[in-house]
CSV table of C-alpha atoms in Angstrom, one decimal:
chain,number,residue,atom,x,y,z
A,1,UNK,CA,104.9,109.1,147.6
A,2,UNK,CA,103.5,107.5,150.7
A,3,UNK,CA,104.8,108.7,153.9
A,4,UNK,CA,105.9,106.8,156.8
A,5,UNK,CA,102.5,106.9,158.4
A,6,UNK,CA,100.6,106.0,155.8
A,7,UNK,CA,102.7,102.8,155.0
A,8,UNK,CA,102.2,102.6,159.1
A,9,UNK,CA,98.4,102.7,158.7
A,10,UNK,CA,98.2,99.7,157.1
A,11,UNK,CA,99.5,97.5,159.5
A,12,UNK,CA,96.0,98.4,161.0
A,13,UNK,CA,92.9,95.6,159.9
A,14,UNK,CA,89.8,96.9,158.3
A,15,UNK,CA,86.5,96.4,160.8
A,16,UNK,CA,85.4,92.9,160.5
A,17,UNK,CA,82.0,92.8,158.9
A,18,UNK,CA,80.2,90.5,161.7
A,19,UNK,CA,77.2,90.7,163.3
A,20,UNK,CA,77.4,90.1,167.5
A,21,UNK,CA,75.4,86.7,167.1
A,22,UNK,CA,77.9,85.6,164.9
A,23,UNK,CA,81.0,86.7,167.2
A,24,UNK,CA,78.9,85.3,169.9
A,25,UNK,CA,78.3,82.2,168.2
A,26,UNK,CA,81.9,82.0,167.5
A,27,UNK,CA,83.1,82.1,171.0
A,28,UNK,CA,80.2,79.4,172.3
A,29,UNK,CA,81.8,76.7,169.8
A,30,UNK,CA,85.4,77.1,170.1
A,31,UNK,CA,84.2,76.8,174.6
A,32,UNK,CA,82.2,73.4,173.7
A,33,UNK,CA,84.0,72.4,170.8
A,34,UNK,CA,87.6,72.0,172.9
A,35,UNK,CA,86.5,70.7,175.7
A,36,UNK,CA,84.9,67.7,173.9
A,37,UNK,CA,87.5,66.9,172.3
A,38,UNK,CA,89.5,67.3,175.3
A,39,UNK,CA,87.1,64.9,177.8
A,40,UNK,CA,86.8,62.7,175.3
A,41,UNK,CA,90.2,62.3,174.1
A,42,UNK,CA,91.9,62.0,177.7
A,43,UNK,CA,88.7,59.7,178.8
A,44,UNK,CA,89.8,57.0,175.8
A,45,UNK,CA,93.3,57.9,175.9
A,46,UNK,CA,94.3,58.0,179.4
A,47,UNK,CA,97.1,60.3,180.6
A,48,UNK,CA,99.8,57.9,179.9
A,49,UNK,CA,100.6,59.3,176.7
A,50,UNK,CA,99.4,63.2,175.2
A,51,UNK,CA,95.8,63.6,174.6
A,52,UNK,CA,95.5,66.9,173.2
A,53,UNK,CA,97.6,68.4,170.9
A,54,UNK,CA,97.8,72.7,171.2
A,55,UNK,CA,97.0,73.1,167.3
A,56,UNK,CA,93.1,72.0,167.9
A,57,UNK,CA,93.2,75.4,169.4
A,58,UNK,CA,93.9,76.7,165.9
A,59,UNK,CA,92.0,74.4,164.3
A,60,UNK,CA,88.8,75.5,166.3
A,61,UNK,CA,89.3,79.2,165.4
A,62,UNK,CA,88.1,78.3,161.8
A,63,UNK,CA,85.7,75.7,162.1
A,64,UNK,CA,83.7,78.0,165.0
A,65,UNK,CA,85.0,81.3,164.1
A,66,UNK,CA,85.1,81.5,160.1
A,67,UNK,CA,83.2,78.3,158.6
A,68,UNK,CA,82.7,79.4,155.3
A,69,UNK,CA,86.3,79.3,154.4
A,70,UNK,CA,88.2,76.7,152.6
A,71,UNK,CA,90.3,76.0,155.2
A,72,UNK,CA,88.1,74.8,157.5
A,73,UNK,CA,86.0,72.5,155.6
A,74,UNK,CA,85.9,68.9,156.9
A,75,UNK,CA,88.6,67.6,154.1
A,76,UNK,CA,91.0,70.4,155.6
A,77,UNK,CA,90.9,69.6,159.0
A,78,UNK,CA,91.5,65.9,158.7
A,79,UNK,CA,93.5,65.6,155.9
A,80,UNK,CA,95.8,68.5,156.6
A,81,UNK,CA,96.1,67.6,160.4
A,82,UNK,CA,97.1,64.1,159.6
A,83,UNK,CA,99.3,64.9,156.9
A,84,UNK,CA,101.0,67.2,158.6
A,85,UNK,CA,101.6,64.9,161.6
A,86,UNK,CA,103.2,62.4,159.7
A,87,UNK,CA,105.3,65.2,158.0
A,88,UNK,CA,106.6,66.0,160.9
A,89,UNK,CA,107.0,62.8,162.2
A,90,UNK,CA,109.1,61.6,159.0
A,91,UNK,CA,111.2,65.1,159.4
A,92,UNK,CA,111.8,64.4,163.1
A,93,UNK,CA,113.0,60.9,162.5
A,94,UNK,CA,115.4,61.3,159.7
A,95,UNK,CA,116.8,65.0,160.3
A,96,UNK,CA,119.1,64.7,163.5
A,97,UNK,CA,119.3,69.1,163.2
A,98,UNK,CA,116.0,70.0,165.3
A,99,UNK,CA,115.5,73.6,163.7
A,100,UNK,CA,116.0,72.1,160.3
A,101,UNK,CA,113.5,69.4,160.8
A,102,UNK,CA,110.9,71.6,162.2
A,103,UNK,CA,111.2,73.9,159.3
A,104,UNK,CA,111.5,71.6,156.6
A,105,UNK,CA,108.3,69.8,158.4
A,106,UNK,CA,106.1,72.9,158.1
A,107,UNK,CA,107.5,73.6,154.6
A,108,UNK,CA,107.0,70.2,153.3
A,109,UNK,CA,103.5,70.3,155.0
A,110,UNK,CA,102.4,73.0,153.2
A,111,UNK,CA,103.1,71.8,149.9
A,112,UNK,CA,101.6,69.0,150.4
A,113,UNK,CA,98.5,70.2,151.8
A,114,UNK,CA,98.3,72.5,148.7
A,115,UNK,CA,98.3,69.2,146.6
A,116,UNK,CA,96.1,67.0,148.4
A,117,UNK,CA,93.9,70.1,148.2
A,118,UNK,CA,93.4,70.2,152.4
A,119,UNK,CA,95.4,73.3,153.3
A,120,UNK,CA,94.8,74.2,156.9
A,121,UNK,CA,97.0,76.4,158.9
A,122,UNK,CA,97.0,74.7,162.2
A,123,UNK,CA,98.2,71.8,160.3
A,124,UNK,CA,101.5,74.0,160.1
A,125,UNK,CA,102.0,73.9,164.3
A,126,UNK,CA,101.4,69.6,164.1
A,127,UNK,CA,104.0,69.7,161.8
A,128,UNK,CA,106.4,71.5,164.7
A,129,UNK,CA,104.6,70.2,167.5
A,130,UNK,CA,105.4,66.3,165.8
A,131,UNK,CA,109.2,67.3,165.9
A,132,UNK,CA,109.7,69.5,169.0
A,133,UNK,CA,107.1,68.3,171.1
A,134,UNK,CA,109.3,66.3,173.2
A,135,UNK,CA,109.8,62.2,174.6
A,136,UNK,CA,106.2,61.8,175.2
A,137,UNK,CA,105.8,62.5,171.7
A,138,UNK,CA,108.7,61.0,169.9
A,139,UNK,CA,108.4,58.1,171.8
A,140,UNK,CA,104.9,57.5,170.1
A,141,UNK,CA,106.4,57.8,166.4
A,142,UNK,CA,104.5,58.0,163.6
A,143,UNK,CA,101.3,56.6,166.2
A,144,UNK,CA,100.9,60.3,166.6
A,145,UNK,CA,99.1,60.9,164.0
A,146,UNK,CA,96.6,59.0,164.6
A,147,UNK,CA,96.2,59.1,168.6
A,148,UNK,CA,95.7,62.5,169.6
A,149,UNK,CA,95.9,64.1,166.2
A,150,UNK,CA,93.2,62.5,164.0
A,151,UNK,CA,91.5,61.3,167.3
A,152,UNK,CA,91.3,65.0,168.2
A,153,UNK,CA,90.7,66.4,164.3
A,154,UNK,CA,87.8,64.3,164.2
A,155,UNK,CA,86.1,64.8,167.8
A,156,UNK,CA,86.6,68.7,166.8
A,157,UNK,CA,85.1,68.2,163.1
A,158,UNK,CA,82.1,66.3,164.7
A,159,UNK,CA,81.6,69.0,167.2
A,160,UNK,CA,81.6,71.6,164.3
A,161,UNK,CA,79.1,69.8,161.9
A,162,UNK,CA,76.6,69.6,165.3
A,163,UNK,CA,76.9,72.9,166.5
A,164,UNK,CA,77.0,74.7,163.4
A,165,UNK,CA,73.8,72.7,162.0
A,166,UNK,CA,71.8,73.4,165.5
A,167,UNK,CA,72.6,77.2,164.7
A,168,UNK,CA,71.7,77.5,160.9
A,169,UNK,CA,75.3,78.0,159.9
A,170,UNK,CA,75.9,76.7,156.3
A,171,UNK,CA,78.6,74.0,157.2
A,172,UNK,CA,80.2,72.7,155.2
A,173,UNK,CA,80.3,74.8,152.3
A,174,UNK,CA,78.4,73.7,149.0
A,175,UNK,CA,80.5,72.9,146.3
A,176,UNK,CA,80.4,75.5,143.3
A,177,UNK,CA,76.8,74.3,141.5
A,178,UNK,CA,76.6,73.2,138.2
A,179,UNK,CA,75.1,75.8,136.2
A,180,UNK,CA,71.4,75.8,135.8
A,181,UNK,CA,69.7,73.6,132.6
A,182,UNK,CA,69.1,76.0,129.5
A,183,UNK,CA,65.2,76.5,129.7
A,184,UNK,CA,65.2,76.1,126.3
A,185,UNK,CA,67.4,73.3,125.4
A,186,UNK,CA,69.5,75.1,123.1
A,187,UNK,CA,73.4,76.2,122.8
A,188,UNK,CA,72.6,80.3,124.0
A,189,UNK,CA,73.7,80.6,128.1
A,190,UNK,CA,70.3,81.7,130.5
A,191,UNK,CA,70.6,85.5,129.5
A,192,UNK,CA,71.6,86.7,133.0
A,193,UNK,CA,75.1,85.0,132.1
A,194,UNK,CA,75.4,87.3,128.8
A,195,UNK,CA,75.5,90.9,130.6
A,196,UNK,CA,77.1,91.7,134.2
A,197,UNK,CA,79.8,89.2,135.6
A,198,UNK,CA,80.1,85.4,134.4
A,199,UNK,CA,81.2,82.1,136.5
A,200,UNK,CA,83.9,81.9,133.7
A,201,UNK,CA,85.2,85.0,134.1
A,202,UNK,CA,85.5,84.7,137.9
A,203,UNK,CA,87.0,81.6,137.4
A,204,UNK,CA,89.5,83.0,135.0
A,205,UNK,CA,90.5,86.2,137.3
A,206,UNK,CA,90.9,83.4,140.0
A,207,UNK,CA,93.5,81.8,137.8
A,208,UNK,CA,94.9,84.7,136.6
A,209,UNK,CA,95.6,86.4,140.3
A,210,UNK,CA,97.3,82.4,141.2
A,211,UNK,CA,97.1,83.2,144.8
A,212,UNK,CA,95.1,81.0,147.9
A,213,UNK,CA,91.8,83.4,148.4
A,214,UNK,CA,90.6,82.3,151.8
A,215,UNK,CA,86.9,82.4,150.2
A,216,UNK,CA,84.9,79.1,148.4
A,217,UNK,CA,84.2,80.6,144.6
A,218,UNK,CA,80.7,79.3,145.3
A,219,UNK,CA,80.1,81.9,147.5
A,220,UNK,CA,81.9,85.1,145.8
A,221,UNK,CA,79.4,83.9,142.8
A,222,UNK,CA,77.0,84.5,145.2
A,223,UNK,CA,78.3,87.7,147.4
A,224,UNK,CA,78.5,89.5,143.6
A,225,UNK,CA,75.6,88.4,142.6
A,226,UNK,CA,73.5,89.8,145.6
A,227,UNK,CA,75.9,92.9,145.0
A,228,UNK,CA,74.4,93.7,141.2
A,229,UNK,CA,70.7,93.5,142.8
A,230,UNK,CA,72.3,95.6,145.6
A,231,UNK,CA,73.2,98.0,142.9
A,232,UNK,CA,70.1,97.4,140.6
A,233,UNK,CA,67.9,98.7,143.5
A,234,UNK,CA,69.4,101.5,144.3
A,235,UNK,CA,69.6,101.9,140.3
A,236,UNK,CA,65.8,101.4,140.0
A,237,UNK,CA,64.5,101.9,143.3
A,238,UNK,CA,62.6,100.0,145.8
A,239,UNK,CA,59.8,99.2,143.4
A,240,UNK,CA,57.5,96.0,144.5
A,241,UNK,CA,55.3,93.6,143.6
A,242,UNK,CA,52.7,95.5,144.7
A,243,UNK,CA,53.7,98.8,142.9
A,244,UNK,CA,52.7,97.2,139.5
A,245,UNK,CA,51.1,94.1,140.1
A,246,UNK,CA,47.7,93.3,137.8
A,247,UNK,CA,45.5,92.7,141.0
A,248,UNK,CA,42.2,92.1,138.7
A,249,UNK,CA,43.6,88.3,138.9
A,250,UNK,CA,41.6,85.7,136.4
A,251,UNK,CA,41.7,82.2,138.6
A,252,UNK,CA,40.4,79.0,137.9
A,253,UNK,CA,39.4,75.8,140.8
A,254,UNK,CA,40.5,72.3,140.4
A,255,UNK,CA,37.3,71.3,139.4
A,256,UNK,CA,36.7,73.1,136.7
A,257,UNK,CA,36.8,71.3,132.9
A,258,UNK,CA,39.6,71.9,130.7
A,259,UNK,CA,37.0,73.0,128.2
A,260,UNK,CA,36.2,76.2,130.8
A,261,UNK,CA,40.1,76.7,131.5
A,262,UNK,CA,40.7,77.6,127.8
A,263,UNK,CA,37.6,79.3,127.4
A,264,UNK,CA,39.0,81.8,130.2
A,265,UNK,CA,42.6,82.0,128.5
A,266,UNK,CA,41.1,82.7,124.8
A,267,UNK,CA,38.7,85.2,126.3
A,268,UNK,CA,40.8,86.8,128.9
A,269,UNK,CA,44.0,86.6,126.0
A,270,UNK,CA,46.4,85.3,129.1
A,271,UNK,CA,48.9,82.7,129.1
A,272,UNK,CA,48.0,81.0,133.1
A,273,UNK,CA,45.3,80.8,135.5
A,274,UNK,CA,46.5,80.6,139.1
A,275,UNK,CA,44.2,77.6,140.1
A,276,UNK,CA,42.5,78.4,143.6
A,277,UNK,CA,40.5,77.0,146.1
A,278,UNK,CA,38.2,78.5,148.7
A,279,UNK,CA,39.9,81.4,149.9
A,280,UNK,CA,41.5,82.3,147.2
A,281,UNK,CA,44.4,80.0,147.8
A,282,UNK,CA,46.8,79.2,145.6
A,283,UNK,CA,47.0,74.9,144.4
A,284,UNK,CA,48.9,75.6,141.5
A,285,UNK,CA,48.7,77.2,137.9
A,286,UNK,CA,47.8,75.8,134.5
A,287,UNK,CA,49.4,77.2,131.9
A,288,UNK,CA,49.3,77.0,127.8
A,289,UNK,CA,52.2,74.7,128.1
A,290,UNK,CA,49.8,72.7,130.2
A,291,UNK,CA,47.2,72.4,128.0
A,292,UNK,CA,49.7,71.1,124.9
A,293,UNK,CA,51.1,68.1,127.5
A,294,UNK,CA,47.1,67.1,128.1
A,295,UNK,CA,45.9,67.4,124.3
A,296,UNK,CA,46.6,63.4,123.9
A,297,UNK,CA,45.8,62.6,127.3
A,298,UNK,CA,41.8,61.5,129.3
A,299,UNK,CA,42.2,64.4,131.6
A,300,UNK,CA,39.0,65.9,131.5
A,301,UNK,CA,39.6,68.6,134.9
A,302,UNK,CA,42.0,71.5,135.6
A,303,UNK,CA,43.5,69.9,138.9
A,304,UNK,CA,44.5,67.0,136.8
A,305,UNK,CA,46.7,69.2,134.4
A,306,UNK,CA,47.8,71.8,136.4
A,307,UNK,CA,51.4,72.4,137.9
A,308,UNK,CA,51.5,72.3,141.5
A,309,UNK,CA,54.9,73.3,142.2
A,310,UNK,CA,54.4,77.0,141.5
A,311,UNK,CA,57.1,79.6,141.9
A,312,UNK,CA,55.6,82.7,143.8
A,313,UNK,CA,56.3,86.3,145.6
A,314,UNK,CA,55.2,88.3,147.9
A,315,UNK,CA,53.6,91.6,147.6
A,316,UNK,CA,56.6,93.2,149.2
A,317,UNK,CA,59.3,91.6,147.1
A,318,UNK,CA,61.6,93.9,145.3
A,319,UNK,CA,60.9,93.4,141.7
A,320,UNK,CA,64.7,93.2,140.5
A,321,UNK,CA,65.0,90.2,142.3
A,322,UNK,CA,62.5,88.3,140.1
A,323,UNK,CA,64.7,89.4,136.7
A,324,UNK,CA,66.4,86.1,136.9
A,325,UNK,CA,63.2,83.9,137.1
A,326,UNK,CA,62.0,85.3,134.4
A,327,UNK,CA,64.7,85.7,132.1
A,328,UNK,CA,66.7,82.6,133.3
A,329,UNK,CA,63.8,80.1,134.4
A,330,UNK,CA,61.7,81.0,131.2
A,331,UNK,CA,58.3,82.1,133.4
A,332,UNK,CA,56.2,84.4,131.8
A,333,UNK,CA,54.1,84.9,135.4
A,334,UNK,CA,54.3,84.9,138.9
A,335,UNK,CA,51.0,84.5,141.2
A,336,UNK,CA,51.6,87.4,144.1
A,337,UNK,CA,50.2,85.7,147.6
A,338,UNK,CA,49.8,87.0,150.7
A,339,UNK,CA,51.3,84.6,153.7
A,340,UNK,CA,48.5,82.4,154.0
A,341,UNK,CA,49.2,81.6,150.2
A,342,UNK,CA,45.9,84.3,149.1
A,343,UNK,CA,46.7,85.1,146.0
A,344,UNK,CA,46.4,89.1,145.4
A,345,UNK,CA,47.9,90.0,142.4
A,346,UNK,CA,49.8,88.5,139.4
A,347,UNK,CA,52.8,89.8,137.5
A,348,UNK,CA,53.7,89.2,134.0
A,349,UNK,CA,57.0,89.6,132.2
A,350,UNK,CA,55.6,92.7,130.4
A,351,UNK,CA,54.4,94.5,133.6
A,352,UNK,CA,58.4,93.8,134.5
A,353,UNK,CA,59.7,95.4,131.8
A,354,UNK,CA,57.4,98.1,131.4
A,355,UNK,CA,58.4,98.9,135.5
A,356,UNK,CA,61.7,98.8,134.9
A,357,UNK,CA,61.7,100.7,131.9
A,358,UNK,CA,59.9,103.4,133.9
A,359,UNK,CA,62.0,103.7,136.9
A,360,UNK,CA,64.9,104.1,134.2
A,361,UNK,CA,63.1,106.5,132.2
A,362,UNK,CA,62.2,108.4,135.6
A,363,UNK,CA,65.9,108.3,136.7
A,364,UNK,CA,67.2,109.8,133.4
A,365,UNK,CA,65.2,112.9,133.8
A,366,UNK,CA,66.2,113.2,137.4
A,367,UNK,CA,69.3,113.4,136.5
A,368,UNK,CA,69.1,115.7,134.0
């Protein structure tokens, strides 16, 4: 049984997993995001009546401080601020008890948020600030929603999409994607969905647990995901492009006929040519698939055929990470280039699976 100081020791938070820029970064935007809103608010506003409402403090904290959460996306802010608001306001006007109204404001507000799908905590303190926030604010009736609070909500919103676009800050969050098109048109899910953890069954685990997790299911797809390479590379090692790359590469220029392009696939028994130009630079790749698309067509050259938009990896790429572009995308090759798009190397599907069948077979006798 756990003893008082254990039960004790959990009052204490884990260490937050953030960097210093991002604590830094944090700080900066609350500072300009505030007093934006609060020049520009009492500048069109005036003092005659409040400009600036204490819950845009609140409000700040998660659009600076944690921006990937649900609760500060743009719907939250401004829906649940104004909703809120005229919760309160509503409460305040037809409850004559104060400390009933200010609770049944912030209760009321909250499950309405949760419909309207714009939960956002300060939206709690509008709620009291609407009822017990004084003459000054009861005199402005259900106006105060929209001058300061939405006034306010959407100078601080603005703010946030600015700042955290000039800093690289994904905001707002992406919307779960739609999962990929089936390379090959038919019923079977891309085979990374048939092993390791699915969207569905996130989804259903979601549904099953039936609380508020203050984290978009877009990105815990994405934080397990990055986990099972995580835990495929130290699984398989570090092993690179570089480590089993075929660097006797067979390319092909633009110029060259289609006639000669095939001649080098039957010969060389490949499936692509990386198409180059001087330099070795990579232009694009033409491919058997290629071919069958032109067999009907006047093309006479390779740079009429050939793909442009090629998919390619660096030398010093860990190999796991390519598993889903081949298994998922349906690539049977990857040109290896250096930065200045040289290509150096080319991997295959079977020099993937004979590395990774090594690095198993080499961690098997380890552990024996």
């Amino acid at each position: 049984m756990p003893s008082l100081l254990d039960w004790l020791k959990t009052f204490w938070p884990a260490p937050l997993p953030v960097s210093l820029r991002e604590r830094t970064l944090s700080g900066i935007g609350a500072l300009l995001g505030l007093l934006a809103t609060e020049i520009v608010s009492r500048s069109v506003l005036g003092a005659s009546i409040p400009w600036f409402v204490a819950p845009m403090g609140a409000s700040a904290v998660l659009l600076f401080a944690v921006p990937a959460s649900p609760l500060a996306q743009p719907w939250s802010i401004v829906g649940g601020n104004l909703l809120s608001a005229l919760t309160g306001v509503a409460c305040a006007r037809w409850i004559d008890d104060p400390a009933l109204a200010a609770a049944l404001a912030a209760g009321l507000a909250i499950v309405l948020m949760f419909q309207l799908r714009c939960l956002h905590p300060p939206g709690g303190a509008v709620a009291l600030t609407a009822v017990i926030g004084g003459p000054e604010v009861e005199a402005l009736g259900f106006g105060f929603a929209l001058v300061p609070v939405l006034l306010n909500s959407l100078l601080l919103l603005l703010i946030a999409l600015l700042f955290n676009a000039a800093m690289r800050r994904r905001y707002p969050q992406r919307i779960a994607e739609k999962p990929a098109a089936r390379t090959h048109h038919t019923a079977d899910r891309p085979p990374s969905d048939r092993l390791g953890v699915r969207p569905d069954d996130l989804q259903a685990v979601l549904e099953e647990r039936g609380e508020m997790i203050d984290i978009s299911r877009a990105d815990l797809e994405e934080i397990l995901l990055a986990a099972e390479r995580r835990a495929w590379r130290r699984r398989f090692g570090d092993m690179r492009c570089a480590d089993v790359m075929s660097r006797d590469v067979v390319t092909i220029t633009p110029d060259a006929t289609l006639e000669v392009a095939w001649s080098q696939l039957a010969h060389h028994r490949v499936e692509a040519l990386p198409v180059v130009q001087a330099g070795e630079r990579l232009v694009g790749i033409i491919t058997l698939h290629d071919f069958l698309i032109a067999q009907d067509m006047p093309w006479r050259t390779v740079g009429e055929v050939m793909t442009q938009d090629v998919f390619c990896a660096s030398p010093d790429r860990a190999i796991v990470e390519l598993v889903p572009v081949f298994s998922d995308r349906g690539l049977h090759q990857v040109p290896i280039v250096e930065a200045d798009r040289r290509v150096v190397g080319i991997l295959t599907q079977s020099d993937l699976v004979a590395a990774l069948f090594q690095a198993g077979l080499d961690q098997a006798l380890a552990g024996r």
